[in-house]
Tab-separated table of C-alpha atoms and ligand atoms in Angstrom:
chain	number	residue	atom	x	y	z
A	2	MET	CA	-23.641	-13.964	-3.926
A	3	SER	CA	-23.055	-13.293	-7.617
A	4	ARG	CA	-20.151	-11.182	-8.709
A	5	LEU	CA	-20.673	-7.402	-8.678
A	6	SER	CA	-20.878	-5.757	-12.073
A	7	ASP	CA	-19.405	-2.292	-12.577
A	8	LYS	CA	-22.893	-0.849	-12.989
A	9	ALA	CA	-24.126	-2.395	-9.752
A	10	THR	CA	-21.014	-1.128	-7.994
A	11	ILE	CA	-21.626	2.459	-9.104
A	12	ASN	CA	-25.170	2.038	-7.881
A	13	LEU	CA	-23.878	0.915	-4.468
A	14	PHE	CA	-21.662	3.998	-4.257
A	15	LYS	CA	-24.540	6.306	-5.102
A	16	ASN	CA	-27.551	4.747	-3.451
A	17	SER	CA	-26.667	2.484	-0.522
A	18	SER	CA	-26.541	3.527	3.115
A	19	LEU	CA	-23.499	2.988	5.311
A	20	GLU	CA	-25.518	0.509	7.389
A	21	GLU	CA	-26.352	-1.593	4.323
A	22	LEU	CA	-22.748	-1.548	3.177
A	23	SER	CA	-21.490	-2.567	6.615
A	24	GLN	CA	-23.852	-5.525	6.653
A	25	LEU	CA	-23.077	-6.677	3.097
A	26	ALA	CA	-19.310	-6.270	3.479
A	27	SER	CA	-19.279	-8.018	6.857
A	28	GLU	CA	-21.081	-10.992	5.298
A	29	ALA	CA	-18.535	-11.040	2.459
A	30	LYS	CA	-15.672	-10.888	4.956
A	31	LEU	CA	-17.060	-13.888	6.817
A	32	GLN	CA	-16.625	-15.988	3.652
A	33	HIS	CA	-12.856	-15.507	4.046
A	34	HIS	CA	-12.517	-14.961	7.814
A	35	PRO	CA	-15.211	-16.735	9.808
A	36	ASP	CA	-14.289	-15.496	13.284
A	37	ASN	CA	-14.286	-12.391	15.424
A	38	THR	CA	-10.616	-11.537	15.204
A	39	ALA	CA	-8.734	-8.780	13.413
A	40	SER	CA	-5.122	-9.532	12.507
A	41	TYR	CA	-2.348	-6.956	12.571
A	42	VAL	CA	1.379	-6.340	12.143
A	43	ILE	CA	3.620	-3.678	13.616
A	44	MET	CA	5.512	-2.146	10.725
A	45	ARG	CA	7.563	0.797	9.602
A	46	ILE	CA	7.847	2.550	6.267
A	47	VAL	CA	11.458	3.589	5.802
A	48	SER	CA	11.881	6.214	3.105
A	49	LEU	CA	15.431	5.469	2.072
A	50	THR	CA	15.650	8.645	0.016
A	51	ASN	CA	13.485	11.710	-0.528
A	52	VAL	CA	15.106	12.565	-3.852
A	53	CYS	CA	12.596	12.103	-6.631
A	54	VAL	CA	12.035	13.298	-10.178
A	55	ALA	CA	8.464	11.977	-10.524
A	56	ASP	CA	6.851	15.286	-9.434
A	57	CYS	CA	3.529	13.813	-8.246
A	58	VAL	CA	1.252	16.784	-7.499
A	59	TYR	CA	-0.163	15.164	-4.354
A	60	CYS	CA	3.219	14.548	-2.705
A	61	ALA	CA	4.597	16.658	0.164
A	62	PHE	CA	7.600	14.424	0.719
A	63	TYR	CA	9.930	14.609	-2.230
A	64	ARG	CA	12.872	16.903	-2.873
A	65	ARG	CA	14.569	17.570	-6.178
A	66	PRO	CA	18.187	16.456	-6.706
A	67	GLY	CA	20.491	19.077	-5.187
A	68	ASP	CA	17.934	20.517	-2.731
A	69	LYS	CA	19.582	21.332	0.578
A	70	ASP	CA	17.366	18.952	2.582
A	71	ALA	CA	17.619	16.079	0.077
A	72	TYR	CA	18.928	12.847	1.610
A	73	VAL	CA	19.810	9.224	1.006
A	74	LEU	CA	19.841	7.153	4.220
A	75	THR	CA	23.027	5.246	5.010
A	76	GLN	CA	22.869	1.562	5.852
A	77	ASP	CA	23.549	2.395	9.514
A	78	GLN	CA	20.635	4.849	9.587
A	79	ILE	CA	18.362	2.203	8.060
A	80	PHE	CA	19.565	-0.452	10.515
A	81	ALA	CA	18.852	1.900	13.447
A	82	LYS	CA	15.259	2.295	12.261
A	83	VAL	CA	14.773	-1.437	11.698
A	84	ASP	CA	16.417	-2.314	15.036
A	85	GLN	CA	13.878	-0.075	16.744
A	86	LEU	CA	11.061	-1.786	14.835
A	87	VAL	CA	12.258	-5.229	15.935
A	88	GLU	CA	12.512	-4.024	19.557
A	89	ARG	CA	8.870	-2.904	19.350
A	90	GLY	CA	7.771	-6.356	18.115
A	91	GLY	CA	7.505	-5.381	14.453
A	92	SER	CA	7.969	-7.852	11.632
A	93	MET	CA	7.514	-5.850	8.457
A	94	VAL	CA	9.513	-3.006	6.964
A	95	ALA	CA	8.506	-1.217	3.792
A	96	MET	CA	11.568	0.147	1.990
A	97	GLU	CA	10.389	2.971	-0.188
A	98	GLY	CA	11.725	6.164	-1.682
A	99	GLY	CA	11.438	8.314	-4.728
A	100	PHE	CA	12.525	8.047	-8.342
A	101	HIS	CA	16.174	8.801	-7.547
A	102	PRO	CA	18.067	9.521	-10.757
A	103	LYS	CA	21.361	8.056	-9.560
A	104	LEU	CA	20.530	5.019	-7.397
A	105	LYS	CA	20.844	1.975	-9.647
A	106	VAL	CA	19.906	-1.631	-9.001
A	107	GLU	CA	23.285	-2.319	-7.351
A	108	HIS	CA	22.414	0.091	-4.525
A	109	TYR	CA	19.261	-1.882	-3.690
A	110	GLU	CA	20.981	-5.275	-4.074
A	111	THR	CA	23.651	-4.239	-1.579
A	112	LEU	CA	21.050	-2.909	0.848
A	113	PHE	CA	18.704	-5.922	0.749
A	114	ARG	CA	21.607	-8.366	1.023
A	115	ALA	CA	22.883	-6.509	4.098
A	116	MET	CA	19.396	-6.477	5.637
A	117	ARG	CA	18.976	-10.219	5.133
A	118	GLU	CA	22.393	-10.862	6.652
A	119	ARG	CA	21.548	-8.766	9.699
A	120	TYR	CA	17.909	-9.774	10.280
A	121	GLY	CA	17.486	-13.133	8.521
A	122	ASP	CA	13.797	-13.977	8.466
A	123	ARG	CA	12.940	-11.943	11.588
A	124	ILE	CA	11.564	-9.223	9.361
A	125	GLU	CA	9.956	-9.166	5.937
A	126	ILE	CA	11.003	-6.471	3.491
A	127	TYR	CA	8.285	-4.884	1.351
A	128	GLY	CA	9.578	-2.675	-1.386
A	129	PRO	CA	10.436	-0.958	-3.540
A	130	THR	CA	6.915	-0.353	-4.828
A	131	ILE	CA	6.217	-1.624	-8.313
A	132	VAL	CA	6.493	1.869	-9.829
A	133	GLU	CA	9.829	2.393	-8.110
A	134	ALA	CA	11.006	-1.009	-9.349
A	135	ILE	CA	10.081	-0.027	-12.930
A	136	TRP	CA	12.056	3.193	-12.454
A	137	ILE	CA	15.095	1.367	-11.031
A	138	ALA	CA	15.049	-1.064	-13.978
A	139	LYS	CA	14.800	1.733	-16.558
A	140	SER	CA	17.488	3.874	-14.980
A	141	SER	CA	19.747	0.794	-14.666
A	142	LYS	CA	19.079	0.009	-18.354
A	143	ILE	CA	17.859	-3.531	-17.666
A	144	SER	CA	14.452	-5.161	-18.047
A	145	LEU	CA	12.037	-5.150	-15.096
A	146	GLU	CA	12.262	-8.950	-15.035
A	147	ASP	CA	16.058	-8.882	-14.727
A	148	CYS	CA	15.846	-6.152	-12.102
A	149	LEU	CA	13.390	-8.139	-9.975
A	150	LYS	CA	15.394	-11.348	-10.349
A	151	ARG	CA	18.478	-9.565	-9.069
A	152	LEU	CA	16.561	-8.088	-6.123
A	153	MET	CA	15.120	-11.530	-5.325
A	154	ALA	CA	18.613	-13.020	-5.344
A	155	ALA	CA	19.550	-10.308	-2.828
A	156	GLY	CA	16.732	-11.384	-0.492
A	157	LEU	CA	13.676	-9.380	-1.553
A	158	ARG	CA	10.378	-11.313	-1.654
A	159	TRP	CA	7.630	-8.686	-1.763
A	160	ILE	CA	6.708	-5.874	-4.125
A	161	PRO	CA	3.946	-3.649	-2.703
A	162	GLY	CA	1.358	-1.977	-4.890
A	163	GLY	CA	2.132	1.607	-3.859
A	164	GLY	CA	2.095	4.063	-6.735
A	165	ALA	CA	-1.292	2.839	-7.955
A	166	GLU	CA	-3.237	5.815	-6.626
A	167	ILE	CA	-6.165	5.747	-9.098
A	168	LEU	CA	-5.677	3.277	-11.949
A	169	THR	CA	-7.150	5.172	-14.859
A	170	ASP	CA	-4.901	6.803	-17.416
A	171	GLU	CA	-6.840	10.049	-17.127
A	172	TRP	CA	-6.229	10.315	-13.376
A	173	ARG	CA	-2.642	9.136	-13.613
A	174	LYS	CA	-1.948	11.974	-16.065
A	175	LYS	CA	-3.517	14.469	-13.669
A	176	LEU	CA	-1.768	13.235	-10.527
A	177	SER	CA	1.584	11.785	-11.564
A	178	PRO	CA	2.148	11.790	-15.317
A	179	LYS	CA	5.658	10.355	-15.020
A	180	LYS	CA	4.528	7.375	-12.957
A	181	TYR	CA	3.606	5.012	-15.803
A	182	SER	CA	0.360	4.085	-17.469
A	183	VAL	CA	-2.216	1.647	-16.145
A	184	ALA	CA	-0.931	-0.993	-18.590
A	185	GLU	CA	2.668	-0.541	-17.408
A	186	TYR	CA	1.580	-0.755	-13.772
A	187	ILE	CA	-0.449	-3.935	-14.313
A	188	ASN	CA	2.213	-5.541	-16.530
A	189	GLY	CA	4.799	-4.753	-13.868
A	190	MET	CA	2.704	-6.433	-11.190
A	191	ARG	CA	2.132	-9.422	-13.450
A	192	THR	CA	5.883	-9.761	-13.972
A	193	ALA	CA	6.572	-9.715	-10.224
A	194	GLN	CA	3.827	-12.272	-9.583
A	195	ARG	CA	5.009	-14.610	-12.351
A	196	LEU	CA	8.503	-14.544	-10.845
A	197	GLY	CA	7.042	-15.781	-7.554
A	198	MET	CA	7.152	-12.545	-5.587
A	199	GLY	CA	4.407	-11.652	-3.145
A	200	THR	CA	2.466	-8.536	-4.117
A	201	THR	CA	-0.131	-6.279	-2.553
A	202	ALA	CA	-2.924	-4.281	-4.168
A	203	THR	CA	-3.527	-0.671	-3.152
A	204	MET	CA	-5.746	2.293	-3.911
A	205	VAL	CA	-5.721	5.927	-2.770
A	206	ILE	CA	-8.950	7.918	-2.851
A	207	GLY	CA	-9.931	11.514	-2.290
A	208	PHE	CA	-8.334	13.407	-5.189
A	209	GLY	CA	-11.754	14.365	-6.527
A	210	GLU	CA	-12.013	11.278	-8.713
A	211	PRO	CA	-15.529	10.095	-9.654
A	212	TYR	CA	-16.901	6.743	-8.511
A	213	GLU	CA	-16.464	5.464	-12.065
A	214	ALA	CA	-12.690	5.927	-11.743
A	215	ARG	CA	-12.627	3.984	-8.466
A	216	VAL	CA	-14.564	1.160	-10.104
A	217	GLU	CA	-12.204	1.078	-13.079
A	218	HIS	CA	-9.327	0.826	-10.611
A	219	LEU	CA	-10.960	-2.102	-8.818
A	220	ARG	CA	-11.699	-3.771	-12.169
A	221	HIS	CA	-8.000	-3.759	-13.135
A	222	LEU	CA	-7.102	-5.344	-9.809
A	223	ARG	CA	-9.851	-7.988	-9.953
A	224	ASN	CA	-8.973	-8.928	-13.538
A	225	LEU	CA	-5.299	-9.421	-12.735
A	226	GLN	CA	-6.182	-11.382	-9.620
A	227	ASP	CA	-8.452	-13.662	-11.698
A	228	GLU	CA	-5.524	-14.257	-14.023
A	229	THR	CA	-2.688	-14.753	-11.507
A	230	GLY	CA	-3.998	-14.952	-7.932
A	231	GLY	CA	-0.846	-13.057	-6.959
A	232	PHE	CA	-2.234	-10.355	-4.652
A	233	ALA	CA	-2.156	-11.257	-0.962
A	234	SER	CA	-4.099	-8.245	0.214
A	235	PHE	CA	-5.772	-4.951	-0.637
A	236	LEU	CA	-5.047	-1.733	1.263
A	237	MET	CA	-6.821	1.542	0.602
A	238	TRP	CA	-6.087	4.923	2.150
A	239	THR	CA	-7.060	8.561	1.709
A	240	TYR	CA	-5.060	11.340	0.071
A	241	GLN	CA	-3.512	13.648	2.683
A	242	SER	CA	-3.503	17.201	1.375
A	243	GLN	CA	-1.227	19.355	3.569
A	244	ASN	CA	1.895	20.900	1.979
A	245	THR	CA	1.074	19.485	-1.456
A	246	ALA	CA	0.896	21.214	-4.823
A	247	LEU	CA	-2.547	19.715	-5.386
A	248	GLY	CA	-3.934	21.021	-2.076
A	249	GLY	CA	-7.635	20.621	-1.367
A	250	SER	CA	-9.097	18.789	1.605
A	251	VAL	CA	-9.145	15.230	2.923
A	252	THR	CA	-12.154	13.113	2.068
A	253	SER	CA	-14.430	12.032	4.912
A	254	ASN	CA	-14.190	8.886	6.982
A	255	ASP	CA	-17.685	7.997	5.703
A	256	ASP	CA	-16.320	8.037	2.150
A	257	TYR	CA	-13.434	5.838	3.330
A	258	LEU	CA	-15.803	3.339	4.961
A	259	ARG	CA	-18.128	3.305	1.955
A	260	THR	CA	-15.226	2.631	-0.395
A	261	ILE	CA	-13.614	-0.055	1.745
A	262	ALA	CA	-16.935	-1.904	2.024
A	263	ILE	CA	-17.494	-1.735	-1.728
A	264	SER	CA	-13.900	-2.850	-2.346
A	265	ARG	CA	-14.478	-5.929	-0.175
A	266	LEU	CA	-17.618	-6.723	-2.164
A	267	TYR	CA	-16.050	-6.116	-5.583
A	268	LEU	CA	-12.697	-7.784	-4.896
A	269	ASP	CA	-14.186	-11.178	-4.126
A	270	ASN	CA	-10.890	-12.848	-5.098
A	271	ILE	CA	-8.533	-11.012	-2.697
A	272	PRO	CA	-8.644	-12.620	0.759
A	273	HIS	CA	-7.296	-9.853	2.976
A	274	VAL	CA	-8.665	-6.298	3.076
A	275	ARG	CA	-6.638	-4.017	5.339
A	276	ALA	CA	-7.739	-0.940	7.269
A	277	SER	CA	-5.546	2.187	7.220
A	278	ILE	CA	-4.767	3.309	10.753
A	279	LEU	CA	-2.156	5.631	9.277
A	280	THR	CA	-4.628	7.916	7.517
A	281	GLN	CA	-7.827	7.305	9.521
A	282	HIS	CA	-6.226	7.260	13.001
A	283	GLU	CA	-8.746	6.361	15.747
A	284	LYS	CA	-11.510	5.982	13.144
A	285	GLY	CA	-9.395	3.474	11.165
A	286	PRO	CA	-10.568	0.377	13.065
A	287	GLU	CA	-14.155	1.222	12.073
A	288	ALA	CA	-13.219	-0.226	8.668
A	289	LEU	CA	-13.048	-3.638	10.383
A	290	LEU	CA	-16.839	-3.404	10.550
A	291	TYR	CA	-16.949	-2.580	6.830
A	292	GLY	CA	-15.215	-5.606	5.351
A	293	ALA	CA	-11.598	-5.162	6.461
A	294	ASN	CA	-10.024	-8.007	8.447
A	295	ASP	CA	-6.499	-6.746	9.029
A	296	PHE	CA	-4.586	-3.584	9.925
A	297	ASP	CA	-1.060	-2.251	10.344
A	298	ILE	CA	0.295	-0.400	13.331
A	299	PRO	CA	2.869	1.856	11.652
A	300	LEU	CA	5.751	3.415	13.566
A	301	GLU	CA	6.700	5.796	10.759
A	302	ASP	CA	5.670	6.897	7.289
A	303	GLN	CA	7.279	10.163	6.272
A	304	VAL	CA	5.282	10.408	3.048
A	305	THR	CA	1.849	10.617	4.669
A	306	GLN	CA	3.068	12.299	7.867
A	307	LEU	CA	4.465	15.269	5.931
A	308	ALA	CA	1.073	15.597	4.223
A	309	GLY	CA	-0.839	15.625	7.503
A	310	ALA	CA	-1.226	12.026	8.778
A	311	THR	CA	-0.638	11.436	12.507
A	312	ILE	CA	1.116	8.331	13.806
A	313	GLU	CA	-0.289	6.795	17.019
A	314	ASN	CA	2.819	5.683	18.897
A	315	ASN	CA	0.957	3.836	21.634
A	316	THR	CA	0.374	0.323	20.271
A	317	ASP	CA	-1.971	-0.579	23.139
A	318	GLN	CA	-4.104	2.437	22.301
A	319	VAL	CA	-4.607	1.173	18.741
A	320	LEU	CA	-5.471	-2.307	20.017
A	321	ASN	CA	-8.014	-0.786	22.391
A	322	TRP	CA	-9.663	1.048	19.496
A	323	VAL	CA	-10.071	-2.353	17.836
A	324	ARG	CA	-11.413	-4.041	20.986
A	325	ALA	CA	-13.923	-1.202	21.363
A	326	ARG	CA	-15.448	-2.420	18.064
A	327	GLY	CA	-16.053	-5.871	19.582
A	328	LEU	CA	-13.115	-7.534	17.812
A	329	THR	CA	-10.107	-9.415	19.172
A	330	PRO	CA	-6.794	-8.190	17.720
A	331	VAL	CA	-4.317	-10.963	16.936
A	332	MET	CA	-0.730	-10.219	15.938
A	333	ARG	CA	0.232	-12.068	12.772
A	334	GLN	CA	3.381	-12.757	10.790
A	335	PRO	CA	3.689	-11.424	7.218
A	336	PHE	CA	1.224	-13.172	4.910
A	337	PRO	CA	2.462	-16.202	2.950
A	338	ILE	CA	3.364	-15.440	-0.650
A	339	PRO	CA	0.343	-16.435	-2.793
A	340	ALA	CA	0.914	-19.245	-5.270
A	341	CYS	CA	0.596	-17.700	-8.732
A	342	LYS	CA	-1.745	-19.511	-11.153
B	414	SF4	S1	4.724	10.021	-4.301
B	414	SF4	FE1	6.677	8.925	-4.526
B	414	SF4	S2	7.071	8.976	-6.719
B	414	SF4	FE2	5.556	10.591	-6.339
B	414	SF4	S3	6.770	12.487	-5.999
B	414	SF4	FE3	6.410	11.538	-3.974
B	414	SF4	S4	8.234	10.297	-3.617
B	414	SF4	FE4	8.157	10.738	-5.812
């Protein structure tokens, strides 16, 4: 199949049926994953602080410095959460937080070193996100490259793509004007990939953005992947609207399925497309019939939970949702770090 142009992709968004998209995306998935399995990891997103000065209008999680319910987790609190994850068979912890004005790179070095000492390779640490890493570098008055090198020396191997939301400058200004331009985001990812870190690509839909904005977002990801090959996977989820300044409603599961199928077709150079159980709940595994081949079972994500997402605590229940779609779930280890071109 020839590569999708932007124009053809817009046309797919506007004129194709869900059935057609399911068929096309399933064929595309088979090029990468020629069997009837769906891989998964049990994971936890630990929000190590809720203090943030980024002021994203879609966020229900953050608190301003000095707010009475602002927090920074201690190492012992973080260990308790990760211990519980390991007991539940989890292998991946995302360490995220806000743009904290006082936590410098040393704070993260100390934390990641302590986590590696305690857990070795039993867990993989994902985080901070690339936008948080840019913030940490700036507030520590060092370059992003130096910041990432120091975090790598402390045991960090992965930088997730959170903070992408919609990669157009127009939508970034509307949603989170302090969270860096498209060029800064992509350059940051490129820097992490060139240093040999694993990275993930993400997208969040449902803010009211037009299809053209989604396609521009996908184009930035595909172009960087052509250049570096550094993305291991693509994960897309839907904006959760409760308790946010932006408000509004949550886009439909049909829109989610349509967009995940088109993402699989457009991103022909990213091998793993992951379904969001976190935001789609029992309908999440349906994405496995629309081009996704992998999913997380999350134990916690404060950021989306405070905005309305519901965690399913029964792992077997999630696996049964997958089996009900005719697929065999297979627990995996964290993906290998892609070799950068
Ligand atoms: S989404 Fe992240 S960066 Fe934006 S306000 Fe919330 S915590 Fe801060």
